[in-house]
mmCIF file of C-alpha atoms in Angstrom:
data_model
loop_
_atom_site.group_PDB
_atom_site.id
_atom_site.type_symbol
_atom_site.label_atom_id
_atom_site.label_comp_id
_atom_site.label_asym_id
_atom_site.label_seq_id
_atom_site.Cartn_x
_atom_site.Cartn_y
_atom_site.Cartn_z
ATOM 1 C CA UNK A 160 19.864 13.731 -16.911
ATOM 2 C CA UNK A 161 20.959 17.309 -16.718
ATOM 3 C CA UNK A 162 18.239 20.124 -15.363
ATOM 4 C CA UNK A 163 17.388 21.329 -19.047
ATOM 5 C CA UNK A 164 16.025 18.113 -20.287
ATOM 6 C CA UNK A 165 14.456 17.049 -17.238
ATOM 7 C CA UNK A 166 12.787 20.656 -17.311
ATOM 8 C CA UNK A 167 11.722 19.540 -20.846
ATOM 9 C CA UNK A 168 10.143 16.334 -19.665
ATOM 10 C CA UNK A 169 6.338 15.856 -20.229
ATOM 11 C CA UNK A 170 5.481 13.572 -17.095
ATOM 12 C CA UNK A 171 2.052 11.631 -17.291
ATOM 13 C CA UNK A 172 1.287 9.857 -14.428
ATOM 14 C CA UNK A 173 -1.732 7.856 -13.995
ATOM 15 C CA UNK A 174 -3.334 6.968 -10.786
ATOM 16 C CA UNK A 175 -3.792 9.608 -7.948
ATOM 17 C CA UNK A 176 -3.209 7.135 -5.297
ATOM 18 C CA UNK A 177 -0.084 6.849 -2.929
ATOM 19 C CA UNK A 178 2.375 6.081 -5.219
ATOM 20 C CA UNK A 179 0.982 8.253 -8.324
ATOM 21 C CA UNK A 180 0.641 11.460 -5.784
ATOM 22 C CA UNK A 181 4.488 10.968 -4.322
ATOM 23 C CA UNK A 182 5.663 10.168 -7.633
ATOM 24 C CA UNK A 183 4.170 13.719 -9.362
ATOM 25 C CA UNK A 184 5.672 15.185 -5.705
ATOM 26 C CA UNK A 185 8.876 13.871 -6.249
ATOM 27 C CA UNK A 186 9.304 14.232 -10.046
ATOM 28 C CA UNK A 187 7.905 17.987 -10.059
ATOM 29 C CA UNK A 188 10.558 19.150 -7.876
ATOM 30 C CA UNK A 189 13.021 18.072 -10.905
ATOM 31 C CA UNK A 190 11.202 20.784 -12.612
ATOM 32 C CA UNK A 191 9.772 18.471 -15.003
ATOM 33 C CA UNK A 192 5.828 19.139 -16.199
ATOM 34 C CA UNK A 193 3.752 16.839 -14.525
ATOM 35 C CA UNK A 194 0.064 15.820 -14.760
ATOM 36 C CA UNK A 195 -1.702 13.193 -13.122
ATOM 37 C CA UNK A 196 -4.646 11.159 -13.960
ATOM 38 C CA UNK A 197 -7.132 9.453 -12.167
ATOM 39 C CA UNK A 198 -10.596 7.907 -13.143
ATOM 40 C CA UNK A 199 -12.528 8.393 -10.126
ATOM 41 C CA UNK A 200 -14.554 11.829 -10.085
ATOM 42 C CA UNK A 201 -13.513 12.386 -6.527
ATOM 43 C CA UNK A 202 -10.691 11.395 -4.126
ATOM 44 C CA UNK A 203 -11.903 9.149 -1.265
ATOM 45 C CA UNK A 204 -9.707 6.724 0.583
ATOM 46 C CA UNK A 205 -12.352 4.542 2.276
ATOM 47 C CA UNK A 206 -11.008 1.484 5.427
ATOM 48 C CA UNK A 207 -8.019 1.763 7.650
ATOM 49 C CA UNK A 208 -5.073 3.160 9.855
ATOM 50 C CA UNK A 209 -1.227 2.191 7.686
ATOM 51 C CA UNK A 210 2.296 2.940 8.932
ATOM 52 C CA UNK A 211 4.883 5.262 7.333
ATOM 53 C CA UNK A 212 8.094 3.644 7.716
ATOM 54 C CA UNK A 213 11.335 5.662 8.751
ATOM 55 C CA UNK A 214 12.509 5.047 5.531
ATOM 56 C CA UNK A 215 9.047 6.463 3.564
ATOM 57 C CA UNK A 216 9.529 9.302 6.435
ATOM 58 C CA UNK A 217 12.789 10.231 5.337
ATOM 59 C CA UNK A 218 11.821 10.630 1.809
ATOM 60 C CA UNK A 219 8.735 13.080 3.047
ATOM 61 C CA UNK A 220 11.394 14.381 4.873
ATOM 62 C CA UNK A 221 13.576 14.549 1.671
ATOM 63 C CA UNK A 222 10.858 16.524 -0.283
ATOM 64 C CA UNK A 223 10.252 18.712 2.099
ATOM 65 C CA UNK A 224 6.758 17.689 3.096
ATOM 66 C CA UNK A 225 7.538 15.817 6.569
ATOM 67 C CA UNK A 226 5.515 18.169 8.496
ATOM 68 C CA UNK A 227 2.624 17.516 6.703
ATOM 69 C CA UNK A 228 2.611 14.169 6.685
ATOM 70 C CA UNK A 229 3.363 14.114 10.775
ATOM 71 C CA UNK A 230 0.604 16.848 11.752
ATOM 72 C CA UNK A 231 -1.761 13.830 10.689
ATOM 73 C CA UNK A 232 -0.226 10.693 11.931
ATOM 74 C CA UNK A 233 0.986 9.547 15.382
ATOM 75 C CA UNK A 234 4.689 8.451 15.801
ATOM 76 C CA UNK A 235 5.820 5.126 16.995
ATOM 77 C CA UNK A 236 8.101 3.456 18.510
ATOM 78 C CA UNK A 237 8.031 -0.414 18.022
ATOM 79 C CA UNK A 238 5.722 -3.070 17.312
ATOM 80 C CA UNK A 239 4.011 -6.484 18.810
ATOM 81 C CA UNK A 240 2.644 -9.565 18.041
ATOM 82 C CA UNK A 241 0.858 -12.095 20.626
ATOM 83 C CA UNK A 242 -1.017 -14.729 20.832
ATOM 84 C CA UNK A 243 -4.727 -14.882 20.474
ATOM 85 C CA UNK A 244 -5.507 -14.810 23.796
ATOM 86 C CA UNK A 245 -2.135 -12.302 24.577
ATOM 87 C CA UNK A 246 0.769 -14.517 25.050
ATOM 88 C CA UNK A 247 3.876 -12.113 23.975
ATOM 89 C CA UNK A 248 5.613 -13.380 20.912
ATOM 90 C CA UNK A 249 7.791 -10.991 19.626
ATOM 91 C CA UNK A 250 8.239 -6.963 19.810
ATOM 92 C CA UNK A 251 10.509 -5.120 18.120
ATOM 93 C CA UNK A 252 11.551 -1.541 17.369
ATOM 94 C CA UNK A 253 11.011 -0.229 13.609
ATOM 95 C CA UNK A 254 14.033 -0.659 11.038
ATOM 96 C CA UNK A 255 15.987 3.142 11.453
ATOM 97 C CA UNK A 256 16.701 4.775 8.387
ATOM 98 C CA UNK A 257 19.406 7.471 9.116
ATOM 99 C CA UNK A 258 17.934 9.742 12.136
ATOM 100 C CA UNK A 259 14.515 8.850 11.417
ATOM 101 C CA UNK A 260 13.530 5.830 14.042
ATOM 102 C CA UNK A 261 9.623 6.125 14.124
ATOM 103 C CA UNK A 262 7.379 4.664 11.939
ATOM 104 C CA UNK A 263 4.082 7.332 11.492
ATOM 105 C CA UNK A 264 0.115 5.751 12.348
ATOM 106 C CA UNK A 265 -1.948 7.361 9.664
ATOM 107 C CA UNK A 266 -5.411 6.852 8.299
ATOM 108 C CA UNK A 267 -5.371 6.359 4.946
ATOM 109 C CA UNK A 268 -7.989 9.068 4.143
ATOM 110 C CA UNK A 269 -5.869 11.427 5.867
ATOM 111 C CA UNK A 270 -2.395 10.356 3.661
ATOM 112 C CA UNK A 271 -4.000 10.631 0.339
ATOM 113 C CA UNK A 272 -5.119 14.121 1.555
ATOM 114 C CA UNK A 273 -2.130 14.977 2.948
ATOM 115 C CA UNK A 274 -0.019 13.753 -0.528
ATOM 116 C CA UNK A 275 -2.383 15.625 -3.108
ATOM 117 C CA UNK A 276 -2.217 18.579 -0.661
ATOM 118 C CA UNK A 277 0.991 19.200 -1.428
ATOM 119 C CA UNK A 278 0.511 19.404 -5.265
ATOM 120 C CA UNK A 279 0.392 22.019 -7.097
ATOM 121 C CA UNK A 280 -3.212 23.349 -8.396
ATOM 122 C CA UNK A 281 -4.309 21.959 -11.191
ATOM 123 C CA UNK A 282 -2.111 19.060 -11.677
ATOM 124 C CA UNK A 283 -4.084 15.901 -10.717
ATOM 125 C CA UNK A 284 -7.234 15.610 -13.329
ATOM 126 C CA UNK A 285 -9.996 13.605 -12.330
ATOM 127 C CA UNK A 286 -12.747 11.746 -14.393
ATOM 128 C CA UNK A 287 -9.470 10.204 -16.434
ATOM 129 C CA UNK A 288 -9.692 6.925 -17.188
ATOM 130 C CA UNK A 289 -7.563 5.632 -19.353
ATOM 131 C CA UNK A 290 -9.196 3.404 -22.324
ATOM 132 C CA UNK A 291 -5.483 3.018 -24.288
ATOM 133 C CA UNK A 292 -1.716 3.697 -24.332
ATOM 134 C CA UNK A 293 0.462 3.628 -27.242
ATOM 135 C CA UNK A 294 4.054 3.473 -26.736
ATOM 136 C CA UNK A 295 5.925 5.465 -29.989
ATOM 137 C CA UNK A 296 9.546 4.444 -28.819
ATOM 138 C CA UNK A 297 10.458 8.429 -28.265
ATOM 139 C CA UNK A 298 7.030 9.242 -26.745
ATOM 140 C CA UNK A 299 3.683 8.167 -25.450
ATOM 141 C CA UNK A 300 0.309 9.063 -26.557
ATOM 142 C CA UNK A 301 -2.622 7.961 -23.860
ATOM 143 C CA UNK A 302 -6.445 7.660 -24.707
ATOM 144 C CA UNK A 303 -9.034 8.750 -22.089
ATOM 145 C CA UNK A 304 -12.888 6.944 -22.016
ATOM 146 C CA UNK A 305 -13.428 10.629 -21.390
ATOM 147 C CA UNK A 306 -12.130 11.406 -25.173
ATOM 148 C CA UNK A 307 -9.112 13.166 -24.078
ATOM 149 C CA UNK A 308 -5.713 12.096 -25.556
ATOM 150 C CA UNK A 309 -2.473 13.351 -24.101
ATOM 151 C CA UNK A 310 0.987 13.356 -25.333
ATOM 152 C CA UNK A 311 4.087 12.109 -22.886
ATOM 153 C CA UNK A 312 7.899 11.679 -23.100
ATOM 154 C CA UNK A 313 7.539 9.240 -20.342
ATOM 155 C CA UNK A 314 3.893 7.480 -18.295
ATOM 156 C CA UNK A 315 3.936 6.424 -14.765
ATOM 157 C CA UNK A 316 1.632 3.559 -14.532
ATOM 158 C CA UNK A 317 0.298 3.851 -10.831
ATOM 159 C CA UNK A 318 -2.494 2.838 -11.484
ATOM 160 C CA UNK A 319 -3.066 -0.079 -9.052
ATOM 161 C CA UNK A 320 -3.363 -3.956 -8.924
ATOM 162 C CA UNK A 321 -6.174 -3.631 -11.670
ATOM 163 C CA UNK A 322 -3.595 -1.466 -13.986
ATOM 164 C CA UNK A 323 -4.529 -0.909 -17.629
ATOM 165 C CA UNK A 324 -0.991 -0.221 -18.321
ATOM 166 C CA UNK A 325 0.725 -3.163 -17.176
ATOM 167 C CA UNK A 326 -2.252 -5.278 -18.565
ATOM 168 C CA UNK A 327 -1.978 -3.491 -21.816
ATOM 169 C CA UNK A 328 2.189 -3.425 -22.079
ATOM 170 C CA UNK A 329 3.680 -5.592 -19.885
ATOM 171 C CA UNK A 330 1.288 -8.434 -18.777
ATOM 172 C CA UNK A 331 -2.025 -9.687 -19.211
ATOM 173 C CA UNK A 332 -1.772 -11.939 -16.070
ATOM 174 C CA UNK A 333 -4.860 -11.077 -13.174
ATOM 175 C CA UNK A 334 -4.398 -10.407 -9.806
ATOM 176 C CA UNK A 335 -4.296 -13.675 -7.764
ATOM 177 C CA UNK A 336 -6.338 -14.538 -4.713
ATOM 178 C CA UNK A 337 -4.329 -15.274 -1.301
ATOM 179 C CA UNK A 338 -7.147 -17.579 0.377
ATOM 180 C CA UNK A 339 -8.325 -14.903 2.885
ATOM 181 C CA UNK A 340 -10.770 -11.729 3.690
ATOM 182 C CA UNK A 341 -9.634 -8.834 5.044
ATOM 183 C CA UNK A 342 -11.925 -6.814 7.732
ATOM 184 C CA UNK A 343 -11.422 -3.177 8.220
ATOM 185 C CA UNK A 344 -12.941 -0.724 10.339
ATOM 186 C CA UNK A 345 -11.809 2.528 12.175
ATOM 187 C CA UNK A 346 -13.491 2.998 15.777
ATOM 188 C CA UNK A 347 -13.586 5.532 18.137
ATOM 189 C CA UNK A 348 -10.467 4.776 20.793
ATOM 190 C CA UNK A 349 -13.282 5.008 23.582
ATOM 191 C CA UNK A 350 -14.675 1.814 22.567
ATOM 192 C CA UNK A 351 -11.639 -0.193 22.344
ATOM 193 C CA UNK A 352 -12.185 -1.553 25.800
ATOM 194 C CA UNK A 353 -8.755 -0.161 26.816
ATOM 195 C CA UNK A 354 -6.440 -1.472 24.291
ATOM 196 C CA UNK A 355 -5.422 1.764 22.767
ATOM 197 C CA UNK A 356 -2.657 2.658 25.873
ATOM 198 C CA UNK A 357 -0.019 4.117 23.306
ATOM 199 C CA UNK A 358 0.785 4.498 19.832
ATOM 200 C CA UNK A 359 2.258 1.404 18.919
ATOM 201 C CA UNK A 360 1.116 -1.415 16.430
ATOM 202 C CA UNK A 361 -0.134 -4.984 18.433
ATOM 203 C CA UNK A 362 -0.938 -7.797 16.244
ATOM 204 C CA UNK A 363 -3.166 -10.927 17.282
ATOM 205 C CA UNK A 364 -2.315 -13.959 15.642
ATOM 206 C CA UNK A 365 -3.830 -17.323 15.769
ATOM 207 C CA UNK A 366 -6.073 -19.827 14.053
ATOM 208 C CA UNK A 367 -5.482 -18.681 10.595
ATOM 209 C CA UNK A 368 -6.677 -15.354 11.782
ATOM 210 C CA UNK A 369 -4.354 -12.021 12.375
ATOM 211 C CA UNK A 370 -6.605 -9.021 13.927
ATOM 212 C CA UNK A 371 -4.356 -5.612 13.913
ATOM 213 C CA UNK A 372 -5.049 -2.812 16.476
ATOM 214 C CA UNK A 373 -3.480 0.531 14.733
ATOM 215 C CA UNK A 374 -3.808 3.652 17.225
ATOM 216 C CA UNK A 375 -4.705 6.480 15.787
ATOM 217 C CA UNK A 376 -4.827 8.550 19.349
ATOM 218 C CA UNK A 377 -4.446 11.972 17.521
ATOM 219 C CA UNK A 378 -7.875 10.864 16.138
ATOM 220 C CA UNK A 379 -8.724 9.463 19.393
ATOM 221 C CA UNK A 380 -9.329 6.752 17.125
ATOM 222 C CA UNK A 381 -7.964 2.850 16.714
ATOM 223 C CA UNK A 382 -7.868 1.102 13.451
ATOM 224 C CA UNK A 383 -9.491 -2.424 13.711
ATOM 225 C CA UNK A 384 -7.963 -4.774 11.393
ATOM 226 C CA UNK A 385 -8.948 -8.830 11.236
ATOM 227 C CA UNK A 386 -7.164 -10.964 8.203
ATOM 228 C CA UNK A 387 -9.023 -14.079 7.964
ATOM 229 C CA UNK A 388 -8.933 -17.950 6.044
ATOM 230 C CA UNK A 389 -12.028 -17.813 3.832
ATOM 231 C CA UNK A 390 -12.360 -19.504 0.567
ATOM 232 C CA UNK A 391 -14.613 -16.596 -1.417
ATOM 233 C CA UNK A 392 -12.611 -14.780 -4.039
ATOM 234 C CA UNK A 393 -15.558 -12.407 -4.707
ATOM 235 C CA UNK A 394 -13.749 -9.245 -4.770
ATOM 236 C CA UNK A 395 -16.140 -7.669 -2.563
ATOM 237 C CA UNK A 396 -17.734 -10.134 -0.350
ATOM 238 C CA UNK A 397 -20.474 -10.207 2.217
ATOM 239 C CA UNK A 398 -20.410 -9.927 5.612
ATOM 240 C CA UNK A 399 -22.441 -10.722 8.575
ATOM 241 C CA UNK A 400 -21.884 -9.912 12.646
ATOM 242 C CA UNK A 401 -22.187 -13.776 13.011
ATOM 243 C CA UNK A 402 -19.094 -14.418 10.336
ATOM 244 C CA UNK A 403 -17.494 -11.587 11.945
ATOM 245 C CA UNK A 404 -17.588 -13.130 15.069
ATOM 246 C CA UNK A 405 -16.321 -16.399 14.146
ATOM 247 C CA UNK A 406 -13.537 -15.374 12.818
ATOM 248 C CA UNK A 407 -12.196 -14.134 16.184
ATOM 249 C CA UNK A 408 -13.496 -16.739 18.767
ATOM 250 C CA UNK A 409 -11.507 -17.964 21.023
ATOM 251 C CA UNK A 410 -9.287 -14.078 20.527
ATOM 252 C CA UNK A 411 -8.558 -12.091 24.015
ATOM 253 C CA UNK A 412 -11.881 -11.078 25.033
ATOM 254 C CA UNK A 413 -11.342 -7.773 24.727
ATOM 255 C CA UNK A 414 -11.157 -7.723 20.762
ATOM 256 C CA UNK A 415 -14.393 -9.906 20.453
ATOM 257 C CA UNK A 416 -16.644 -7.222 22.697
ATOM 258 C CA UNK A 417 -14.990 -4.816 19.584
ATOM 259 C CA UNK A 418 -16.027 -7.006 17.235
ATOM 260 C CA UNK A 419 -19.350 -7.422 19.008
ATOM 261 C CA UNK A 420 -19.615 -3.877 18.937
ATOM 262 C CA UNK A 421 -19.348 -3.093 15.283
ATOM 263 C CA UNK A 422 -21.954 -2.155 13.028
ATOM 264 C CA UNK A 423 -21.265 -3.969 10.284
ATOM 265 C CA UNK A 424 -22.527 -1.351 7.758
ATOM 266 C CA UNK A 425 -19.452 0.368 8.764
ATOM 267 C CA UNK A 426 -17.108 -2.726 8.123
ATOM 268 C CA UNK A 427 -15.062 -2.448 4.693
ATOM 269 C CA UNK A 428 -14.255 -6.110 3.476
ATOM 270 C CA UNK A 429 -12.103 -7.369 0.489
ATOM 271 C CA UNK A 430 -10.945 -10.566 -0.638
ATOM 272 C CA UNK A 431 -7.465 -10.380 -0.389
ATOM 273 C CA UNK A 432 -5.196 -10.436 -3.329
ATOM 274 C CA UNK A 433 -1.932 -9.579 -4.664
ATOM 275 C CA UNK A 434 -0.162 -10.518 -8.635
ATOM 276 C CA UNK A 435 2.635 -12.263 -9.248
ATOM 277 C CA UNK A 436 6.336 -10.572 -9.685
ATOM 278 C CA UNK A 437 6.017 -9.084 -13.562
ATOM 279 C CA UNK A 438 9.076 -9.482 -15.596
ATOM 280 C CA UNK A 439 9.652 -6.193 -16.602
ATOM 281 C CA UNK A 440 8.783 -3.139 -15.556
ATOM 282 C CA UNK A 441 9.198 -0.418 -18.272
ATOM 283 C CA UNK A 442 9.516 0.097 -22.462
ATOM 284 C CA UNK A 443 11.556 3.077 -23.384
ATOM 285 C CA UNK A 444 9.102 5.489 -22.413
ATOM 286 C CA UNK A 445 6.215 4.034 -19.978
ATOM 287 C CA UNK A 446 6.839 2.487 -16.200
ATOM 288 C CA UNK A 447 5.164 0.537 -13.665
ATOM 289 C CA UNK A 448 5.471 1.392 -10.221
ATOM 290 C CA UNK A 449 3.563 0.837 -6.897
ATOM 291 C CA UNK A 450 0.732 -1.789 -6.731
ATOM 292 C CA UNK A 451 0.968 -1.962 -10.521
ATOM 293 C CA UNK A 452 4.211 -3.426 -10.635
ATOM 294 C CA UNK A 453 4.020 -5.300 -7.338
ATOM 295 C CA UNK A 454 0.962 -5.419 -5.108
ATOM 296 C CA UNK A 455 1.604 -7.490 -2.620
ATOM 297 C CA UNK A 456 0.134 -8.987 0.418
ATOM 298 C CA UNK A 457 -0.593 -6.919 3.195
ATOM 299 C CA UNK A 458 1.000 -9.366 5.806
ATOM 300 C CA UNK A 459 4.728 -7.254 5.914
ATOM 301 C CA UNK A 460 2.703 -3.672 6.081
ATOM 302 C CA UNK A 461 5.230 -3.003 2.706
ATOM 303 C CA UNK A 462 2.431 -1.910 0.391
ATOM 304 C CA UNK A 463 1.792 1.926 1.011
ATOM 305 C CA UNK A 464 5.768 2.306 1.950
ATOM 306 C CA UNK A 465 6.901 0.418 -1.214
ATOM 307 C CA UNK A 466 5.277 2.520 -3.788
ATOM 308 C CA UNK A 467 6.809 5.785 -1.897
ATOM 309 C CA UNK A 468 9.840 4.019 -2.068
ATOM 310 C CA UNK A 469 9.377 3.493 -5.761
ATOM 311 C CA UNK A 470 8.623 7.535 -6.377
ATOM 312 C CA UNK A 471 11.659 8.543 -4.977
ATOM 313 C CA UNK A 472 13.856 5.672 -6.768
ATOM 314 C CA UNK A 473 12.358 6.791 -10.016
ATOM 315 C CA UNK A 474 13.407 10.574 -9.441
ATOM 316 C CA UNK A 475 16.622 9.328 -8.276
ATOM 317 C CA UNK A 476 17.103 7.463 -11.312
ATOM 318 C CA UNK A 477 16.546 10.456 -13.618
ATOM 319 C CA UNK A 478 18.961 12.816 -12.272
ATOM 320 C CA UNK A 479 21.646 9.713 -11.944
ATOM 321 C CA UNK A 480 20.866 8.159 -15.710
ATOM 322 C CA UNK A 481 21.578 9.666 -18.813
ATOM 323 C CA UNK A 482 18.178 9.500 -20.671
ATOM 324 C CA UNK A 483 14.558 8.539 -19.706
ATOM 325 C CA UNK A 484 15.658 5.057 -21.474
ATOM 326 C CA UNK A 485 18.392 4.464 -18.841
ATOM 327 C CA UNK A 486 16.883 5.933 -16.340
ATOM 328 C CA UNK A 487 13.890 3.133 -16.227
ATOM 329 C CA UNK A 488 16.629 0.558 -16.167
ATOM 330 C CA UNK A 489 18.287 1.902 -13.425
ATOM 331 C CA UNK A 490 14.775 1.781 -11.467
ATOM 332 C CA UNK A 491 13.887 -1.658 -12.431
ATOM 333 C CA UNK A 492 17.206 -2.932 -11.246
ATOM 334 C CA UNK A 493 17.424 -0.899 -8.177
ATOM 335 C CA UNK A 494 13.868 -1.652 -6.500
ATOM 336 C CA UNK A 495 12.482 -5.379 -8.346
ATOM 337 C CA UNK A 496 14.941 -6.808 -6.486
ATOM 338 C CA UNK A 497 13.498 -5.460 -3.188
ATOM 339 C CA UNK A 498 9.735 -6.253 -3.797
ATOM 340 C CA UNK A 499 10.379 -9.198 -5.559
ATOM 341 C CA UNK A 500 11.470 -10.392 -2.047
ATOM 342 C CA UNK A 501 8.648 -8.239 -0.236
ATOM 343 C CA UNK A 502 6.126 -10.369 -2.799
ATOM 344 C CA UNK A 503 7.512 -13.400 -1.578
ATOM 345 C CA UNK A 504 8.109 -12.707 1.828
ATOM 346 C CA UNK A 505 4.470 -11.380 2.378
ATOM 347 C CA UNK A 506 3.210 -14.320 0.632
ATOM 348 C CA UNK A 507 5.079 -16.811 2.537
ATOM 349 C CA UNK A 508 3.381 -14.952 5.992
ATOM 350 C CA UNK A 509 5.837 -16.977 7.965
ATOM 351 C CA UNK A 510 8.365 -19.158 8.040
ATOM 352 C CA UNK A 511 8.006 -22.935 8.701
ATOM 353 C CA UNK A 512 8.808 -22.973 12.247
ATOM 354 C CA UNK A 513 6.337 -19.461 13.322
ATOM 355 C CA UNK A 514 3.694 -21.282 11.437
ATOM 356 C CA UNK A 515 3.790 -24.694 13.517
ATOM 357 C CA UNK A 516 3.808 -22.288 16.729
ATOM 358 C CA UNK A 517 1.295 -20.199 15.644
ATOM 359 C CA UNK A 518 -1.115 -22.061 13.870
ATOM 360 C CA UNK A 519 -0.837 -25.519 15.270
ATOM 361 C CA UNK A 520 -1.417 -27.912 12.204
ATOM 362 C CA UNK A 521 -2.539 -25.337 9.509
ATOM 363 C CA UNK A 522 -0.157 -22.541 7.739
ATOM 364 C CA UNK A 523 -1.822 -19.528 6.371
ATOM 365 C CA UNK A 524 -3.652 -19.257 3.585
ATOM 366 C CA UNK A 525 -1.326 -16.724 1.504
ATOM 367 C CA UNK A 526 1.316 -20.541 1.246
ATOM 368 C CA UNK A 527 -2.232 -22.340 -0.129
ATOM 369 C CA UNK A 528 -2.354 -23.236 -3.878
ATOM 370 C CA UNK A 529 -3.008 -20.196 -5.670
ATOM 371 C CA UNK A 530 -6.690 -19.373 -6.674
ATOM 372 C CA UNK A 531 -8.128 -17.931 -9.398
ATOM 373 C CA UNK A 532 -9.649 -14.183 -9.849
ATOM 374 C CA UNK A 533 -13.886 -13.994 -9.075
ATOM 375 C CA UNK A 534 -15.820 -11.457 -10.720
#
């Protein structure tokens, strides 16, 4: 689109998360007008450490925020996965994306920060929930529980796996439950009995279980991550030290003392879930991107990188295409494709062969029959 008309281009986005913060980044510096909106009253990224891949990196790097992003984060240089008890499987460096070669260790608290620090005042609105969304082929008029109604030539939907706009325009289908729990907590690096030595990502596997160690040593912190087999789809279930426990016995001994050592008031727990691929992303003037359009599992570390990977598609897309119209095709067709496979990939965990090494007589529970959503 040339610079006049994207200049002209009223820009709602809705969600204030990853993707909804680097897409209003990315499409403001088209010189479009951008608001975002989110329904929570305040900004609070509660659980874990995530990495920034080279390519996410680059576009930071791209939009002139890089610096930010690194003063908070901790570079590294590969990754590792062993057995339970430590038996070296595989390590690899990350995928390089032109000169970046690192992948960035960040708390998650500290990304969202660093994102919405880096937009202007005044455009991210909280206390916005949004109730409806009308599409009017040349515009879009949202509704607000809040009363408000806004006017927009085009909506980002980045609103999450729960999203109101892909349940309201594009599919009514739930988010689907992988068979598994998720256990996060972030501990001091002093009580990680010795297993933060660097700043690179070590994954545990074994038993149906996966238990991450994330350093986050310009915290002096670790993020302590267990994936576990559990049948409870409650979206929020409960935990106990004694569950907690049992879900790494028979681990290196090492991460059961930090298990043993965690209060687990301090413990965030989800079931896990993800939805499946949704046929198509965008109307003439409303898209889906980020977890909307393709939360996945968390088993490929995709999630965070995906949807930053979707911002800078999109603003690609509207300086390439001709119209907003085109220029939602030309997303759709550039990045499904990708996730698609990154949906299927993450739910397959691993293939045939890893799974009968690593979990003798069992696969994971992400290639179990699907379950259904529970309240």
């Amino acid at each position: 689109m040339k610079a006049e008309d994207l200049k002209n281009l009223r820009i709602a986005v809705i969600g204030a998360g990853y993707g909804g913060a680097a897409a209003a980044k990315a499409l403001s510096l088209l010189g479009a007008t951008v608001n975002v909106y989110e329904q929570a009253s305040q900004m609070r990224e509660v659980g874990a450490g995530i990495g920034l891949r080279p390519a996410t990196m680059a576009r930071f790097r791209q939009w002139g925020i890089f610096e930010a992003i690194a003063r908070v984060s901790s570079p590294s240089d590969y990754f590792e996965i062993l057995s339970a008890t430590g038996h070296p499987i595989m390590k690899d460096t990350w995928p390089e994306h032109g000169d970046q070669k690192q992948t960035h260790l960040i708390h998650r608290g500290d990304f969202i920060d660093a994102l919405l620090g880096v937009l202007p005042d005044r455009m991210v609105h909280l206390g916005h929930k949004l109730q409806g969304i009308e599409d009017k082929g040349d515009h879009s008029v949202l509704t607000f529980t809040n009363g408000k109604a806004v006017e927009a030539d085009l909506v980002v939907g980045a609103d999450g796996i729960k999203s109101v706009v892909r349940e309201q325009l594009f599919s009514a289908q739930g988010p689907v439950f992988s068979g598994e729990h998720a256990y996060r907590a972030v501990i001091s690096a002093d009580d990680a009995h010795g297993m933060v030595v660097d700043d690179n990502l070590r994954m545990y596997i074994g038993k149906g279980t996966k238990v991450y160690l994330l350093p986050l040593r310009h915290r002096n912190q670790m993020s302590f991550d267990i994936t576990a087999l559990n049948p409870d789809g409650t979206w929020a279930p409960a935990i106990t030290k004694e569950g907690l426990l049992a879900t790494v016995a028979g681990f290196d001994e090492r991460i059961v003392s930090i298990a043993r050592g965690l209060d687990v008031e301090t413990v965030n727990v989800r079931a896990v879930y993800d939805i499946d691929p949704v046929d198509t992303w965008h109307t003439g003037t409303v898209v889906l991107m980020g977890d909307a359009a393709h939360s996945m599992l968390h088993h490929q570390g995709q999630g965070a990188n995906s949807a930053i990977e979707d911002a800078g598609a999109l603003a690609d897309a509207l300086t390439e295409a001709g119209s907003v119209r085109e220029a939602l095709a030309l997303f759709q067709a550039t990045r499904k494709p990708v996730t698609d496979e990154l949906q299927r990939i993450s739910r397959q965990g691993w293939s045939e062969e890893e799974v009968n090494d690593v979990f003798p007589g069992q696969k994971p529970a992400a290639q179990q029959p699907a379950q259904p959503v529970k309240a």
